[in-house]
Coordinates of C-alpha atoms and ligand atoms in Angstrom, one line a residue:
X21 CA -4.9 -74.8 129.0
X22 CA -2.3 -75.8 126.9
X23 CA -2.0 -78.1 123.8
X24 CA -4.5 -79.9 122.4
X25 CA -7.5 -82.1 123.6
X26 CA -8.0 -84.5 120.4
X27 CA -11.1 -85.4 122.4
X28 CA -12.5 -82.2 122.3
X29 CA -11.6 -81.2 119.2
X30 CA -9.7 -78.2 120.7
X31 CA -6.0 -77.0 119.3
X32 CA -4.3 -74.7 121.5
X33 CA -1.2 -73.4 119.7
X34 CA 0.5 -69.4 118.8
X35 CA -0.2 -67.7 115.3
X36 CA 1.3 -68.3 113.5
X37 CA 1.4 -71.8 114.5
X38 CA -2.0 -71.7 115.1
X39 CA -2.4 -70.7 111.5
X40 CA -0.8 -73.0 109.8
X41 CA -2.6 -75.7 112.1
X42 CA -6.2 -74.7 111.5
X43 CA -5.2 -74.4 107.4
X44 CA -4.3 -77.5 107.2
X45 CA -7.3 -78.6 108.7
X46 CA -9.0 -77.0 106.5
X47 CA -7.6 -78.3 104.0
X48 CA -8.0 -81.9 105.4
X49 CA -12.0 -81.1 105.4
X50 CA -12.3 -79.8 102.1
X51 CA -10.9 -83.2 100.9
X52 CA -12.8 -85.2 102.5
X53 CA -15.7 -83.1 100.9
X54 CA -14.2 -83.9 97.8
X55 CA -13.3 -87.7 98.3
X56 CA -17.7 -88.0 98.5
X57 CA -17.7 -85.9 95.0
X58 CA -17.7 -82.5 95.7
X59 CA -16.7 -79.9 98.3
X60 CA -19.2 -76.8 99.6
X61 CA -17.7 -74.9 101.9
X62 CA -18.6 -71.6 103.9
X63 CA -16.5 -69.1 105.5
X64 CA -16.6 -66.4 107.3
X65 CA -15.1 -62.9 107.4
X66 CA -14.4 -60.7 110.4
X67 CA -10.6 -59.9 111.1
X68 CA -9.8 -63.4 112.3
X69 CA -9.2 -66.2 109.9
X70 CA -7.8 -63.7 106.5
X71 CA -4.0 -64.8 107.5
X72 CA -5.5 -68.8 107.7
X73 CA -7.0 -68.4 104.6
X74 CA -3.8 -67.0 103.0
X75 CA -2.3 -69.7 103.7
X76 CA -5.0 -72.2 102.3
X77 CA -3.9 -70.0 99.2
X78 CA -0.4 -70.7 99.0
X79 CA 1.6 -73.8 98.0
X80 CA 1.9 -76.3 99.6
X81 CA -1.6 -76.4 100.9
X82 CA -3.2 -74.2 97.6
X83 CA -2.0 -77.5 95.7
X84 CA -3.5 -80.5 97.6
X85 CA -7.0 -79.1 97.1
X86 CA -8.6 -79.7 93.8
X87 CA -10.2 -76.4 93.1
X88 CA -12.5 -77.4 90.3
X89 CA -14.1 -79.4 92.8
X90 CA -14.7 -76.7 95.0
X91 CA -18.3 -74.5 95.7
X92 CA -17.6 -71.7 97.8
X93 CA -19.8 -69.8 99.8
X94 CA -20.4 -67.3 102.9
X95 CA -21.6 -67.4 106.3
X96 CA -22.5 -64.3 106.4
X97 CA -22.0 -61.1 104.6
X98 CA -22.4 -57.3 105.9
X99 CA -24.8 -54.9 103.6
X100 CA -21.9 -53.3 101.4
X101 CA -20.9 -53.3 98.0
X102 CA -18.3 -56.3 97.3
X103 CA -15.0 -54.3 97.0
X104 CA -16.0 -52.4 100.2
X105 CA -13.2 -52.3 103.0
X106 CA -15.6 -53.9 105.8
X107 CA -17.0 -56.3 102.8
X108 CA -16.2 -59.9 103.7
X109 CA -16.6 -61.2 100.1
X110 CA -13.5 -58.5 99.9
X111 CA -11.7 -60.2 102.4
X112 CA -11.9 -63.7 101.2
X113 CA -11.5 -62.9 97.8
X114 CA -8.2 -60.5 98.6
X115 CA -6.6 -63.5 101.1
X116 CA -8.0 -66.6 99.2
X117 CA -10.3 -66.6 96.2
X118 CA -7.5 -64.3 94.1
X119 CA -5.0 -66.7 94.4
X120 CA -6.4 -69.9 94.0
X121 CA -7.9 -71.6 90.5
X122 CA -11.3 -72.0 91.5
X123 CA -13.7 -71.4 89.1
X124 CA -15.4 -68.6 89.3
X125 CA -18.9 -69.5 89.0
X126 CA -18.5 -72.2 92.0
X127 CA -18.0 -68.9 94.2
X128 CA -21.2 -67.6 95.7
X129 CA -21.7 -64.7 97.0
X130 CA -23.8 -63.0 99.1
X131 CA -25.3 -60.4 97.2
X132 CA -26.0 -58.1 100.3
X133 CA -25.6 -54.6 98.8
X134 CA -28.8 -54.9 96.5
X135 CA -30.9 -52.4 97.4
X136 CA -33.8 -55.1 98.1
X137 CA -31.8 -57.2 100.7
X138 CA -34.6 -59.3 100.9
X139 CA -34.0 -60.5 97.1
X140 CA -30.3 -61.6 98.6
X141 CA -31.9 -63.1 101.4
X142 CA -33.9 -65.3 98.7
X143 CA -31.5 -65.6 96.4
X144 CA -29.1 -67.3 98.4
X145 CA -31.2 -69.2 100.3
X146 CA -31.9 -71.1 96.7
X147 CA -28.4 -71.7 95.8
X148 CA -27.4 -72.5 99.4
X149 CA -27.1 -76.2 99.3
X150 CA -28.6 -78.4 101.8
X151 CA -25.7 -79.8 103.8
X152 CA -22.3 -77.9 103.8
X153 CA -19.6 -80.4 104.1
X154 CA -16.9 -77.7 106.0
X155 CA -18.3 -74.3 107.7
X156 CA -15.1 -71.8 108.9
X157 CA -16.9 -69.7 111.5
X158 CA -15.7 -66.8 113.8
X159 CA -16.9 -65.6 117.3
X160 CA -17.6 -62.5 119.0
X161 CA -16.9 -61.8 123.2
X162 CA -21.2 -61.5 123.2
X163 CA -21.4 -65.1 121.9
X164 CA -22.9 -64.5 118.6
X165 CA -21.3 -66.2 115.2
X166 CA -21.5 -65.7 111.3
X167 CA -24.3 -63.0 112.1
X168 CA -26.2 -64.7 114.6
X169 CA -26.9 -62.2 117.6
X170 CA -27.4 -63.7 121.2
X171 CA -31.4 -62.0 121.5
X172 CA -31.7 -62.1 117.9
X173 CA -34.5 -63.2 115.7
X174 CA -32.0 -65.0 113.4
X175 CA -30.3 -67.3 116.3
X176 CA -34.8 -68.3 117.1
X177 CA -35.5 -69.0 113.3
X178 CA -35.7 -72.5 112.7
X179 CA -37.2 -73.0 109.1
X180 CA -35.4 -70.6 106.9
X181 CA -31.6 -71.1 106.2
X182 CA -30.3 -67.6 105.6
X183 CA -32.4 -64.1 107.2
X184 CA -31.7 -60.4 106.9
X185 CA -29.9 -59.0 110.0
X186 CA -31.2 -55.7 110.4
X187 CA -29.9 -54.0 113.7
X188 CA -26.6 -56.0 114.3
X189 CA -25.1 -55.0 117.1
X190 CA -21.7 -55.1 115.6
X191 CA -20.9 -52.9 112.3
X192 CA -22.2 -52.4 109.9
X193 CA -26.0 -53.0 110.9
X194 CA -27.3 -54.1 108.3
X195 CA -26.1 -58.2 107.2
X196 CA -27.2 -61.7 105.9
X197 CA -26.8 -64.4 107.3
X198 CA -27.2 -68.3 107.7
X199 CA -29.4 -69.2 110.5
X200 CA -29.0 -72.4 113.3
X201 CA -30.3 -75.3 110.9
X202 CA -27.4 -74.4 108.5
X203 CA -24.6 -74.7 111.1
X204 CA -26.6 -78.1 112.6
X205 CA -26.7 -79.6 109.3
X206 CA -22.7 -78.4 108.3
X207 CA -20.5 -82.1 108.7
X208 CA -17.4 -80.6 109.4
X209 CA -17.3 -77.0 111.4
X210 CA -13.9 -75.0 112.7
X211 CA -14.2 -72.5 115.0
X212 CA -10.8 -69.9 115.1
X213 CA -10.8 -67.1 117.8
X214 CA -7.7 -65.4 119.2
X215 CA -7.2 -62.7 121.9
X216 CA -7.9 -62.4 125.6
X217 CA -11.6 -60.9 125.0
X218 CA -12.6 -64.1 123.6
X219 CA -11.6 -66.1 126.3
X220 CA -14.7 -65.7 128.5
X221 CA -17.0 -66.9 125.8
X222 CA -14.9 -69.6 124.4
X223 CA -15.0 -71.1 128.2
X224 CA -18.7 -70.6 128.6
X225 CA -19.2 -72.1 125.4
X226 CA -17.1 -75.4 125.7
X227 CA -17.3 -75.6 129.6
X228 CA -20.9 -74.3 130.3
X229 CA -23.7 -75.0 130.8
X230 CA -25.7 -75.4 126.9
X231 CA -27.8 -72.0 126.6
X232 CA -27.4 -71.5 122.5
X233 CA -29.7 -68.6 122.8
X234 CA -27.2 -66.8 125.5
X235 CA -24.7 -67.6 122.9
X236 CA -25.3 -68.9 119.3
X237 CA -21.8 -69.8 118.7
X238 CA -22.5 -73.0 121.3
X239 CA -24.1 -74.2 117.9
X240 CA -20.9 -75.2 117.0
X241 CA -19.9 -76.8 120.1
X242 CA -18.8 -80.0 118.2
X243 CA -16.3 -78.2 115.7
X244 CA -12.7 -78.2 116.2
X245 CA -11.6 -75.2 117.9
X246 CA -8.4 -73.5 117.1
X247 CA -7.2 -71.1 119.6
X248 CA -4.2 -69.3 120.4
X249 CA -3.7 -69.6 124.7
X250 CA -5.2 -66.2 125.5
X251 CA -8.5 -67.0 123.8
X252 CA -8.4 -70.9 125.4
X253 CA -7.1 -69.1 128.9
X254 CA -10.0 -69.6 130.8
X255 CA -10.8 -73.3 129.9
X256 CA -10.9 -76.0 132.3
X257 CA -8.0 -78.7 131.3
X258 CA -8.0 -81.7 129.7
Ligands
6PG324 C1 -18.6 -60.9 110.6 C2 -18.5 -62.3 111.0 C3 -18.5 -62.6 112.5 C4 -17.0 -62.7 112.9 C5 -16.9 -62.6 114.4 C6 -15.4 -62.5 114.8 O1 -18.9 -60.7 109.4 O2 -18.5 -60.0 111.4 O3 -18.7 -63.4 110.2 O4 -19.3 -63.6 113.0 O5 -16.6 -64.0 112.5 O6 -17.5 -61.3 114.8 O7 -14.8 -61.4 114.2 P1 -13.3 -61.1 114.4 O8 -12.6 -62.2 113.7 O9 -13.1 -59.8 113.7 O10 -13.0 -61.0 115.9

């Protein structure tokens, strides 16, 4: 597939193309967050979306947001201390939160290395607000997103909006994470995935049959999907 479907909500483009694209989408979301009063928007970490988010953090896109107006929180967050290498707090604050003036009590973080990660799970389930009005979210080749695993209890959970992850699959094991209603409720969602191993799940997902529990990133069907052409590969056209 090549392009872009507007009526899917799929951009097909080369990083750093592709980068630049999905930024400024971004960027378009978190104003129209702002435009209804206020902007809260979650990201995600994983190796993906740090050179999207740099540029999110550099003029001219760093200047058409209105930081002030800006509550930044996390998808998901791996149970490490925040300057740890595999930390994604680290990630987003080294490619994004560092360079932009937002203030720093509108950044919430996961606090995932407490050594009761059940007081995390708590504690950011109380500050997590309701509706998110822009969710950045990755996806693995198994199908799972933010850190909800396909056979997981977190991708079943219904009622609470952010669970321990205790055994994931991918490492580290231990993680936080926003569960299903979360990502139902976010208005805007984008979806970035890149690399012929996600190709396979990115056409299940868009072209498949629905089977969220075989793969919890379907959640986010309706997002708009920036791929580079090996990740969008095996998609049917148009
Ligand atoms: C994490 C994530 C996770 C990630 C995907 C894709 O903390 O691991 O939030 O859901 O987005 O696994 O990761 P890559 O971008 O590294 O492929």
């Amino acid at each position: 597939m090549e392009g872009e479907s507007a009526e899917r909500n799929i951009f097909v483009r080369e990083p750093p193309e592709l980068y630049a694209l999905a930024a400024k989408w971004i960027r378009g979301a978190i104003n129209n967050g702002i435009n209804r009063g206020h902007c809260a928007i979650a990201l995600s970490g994983g190796s993906t979306p740090g050179p999207v988010y740099e540029l999110l953090a550099k003029p001219p896109l760093s200047e058409q947001v209105d930081w002030s107006k800006v509550d930044l929180y996390f998808a998901d967050e791996r149970c490490v201390a925040p300057g740890h290498a595999q930390s994604n707090y680290a990630m987003i604050r080294r490619t994004l939160l560092s360079q932009v003036p937002i203030p720093a009590e509108q950044v919430h973080r996961i606090e995932a290395e407490r050594s009761d990660v059940m007081e995390a799970v708590s504690a950011y389930g109380r500050i997590l607000p309701a509706e998110l009005d822009v969710l950045v979210l990755g996806v693995g080749a198994d199908g799972h997103t933010a850190s909800i695993f396909p056979g997981s209890e977190a991708e079943r959970e219904m009622r609470r909006r952010v669970v321990w992850v205790e055994k994931s699959p991918k490492p580290p094991p231990c993680r936080v994470t926003i569960t299903p209603p979360v990502i139902g409720t976010a208005r805007q969602i984008v979806v970035i995935a890149t690399g012929a191993e996600k190709a396979q799940v990115v056409a299940r997902t868009l072209d498949g049959p629905e089977t969220p529990l075989e793969f919890p990133i379907q959640l986010a069907k309706r997002g708009a999907w920036f791929l580079d052409s090996a990740a969008a590969a095996l998609l049917k056209k148009g």
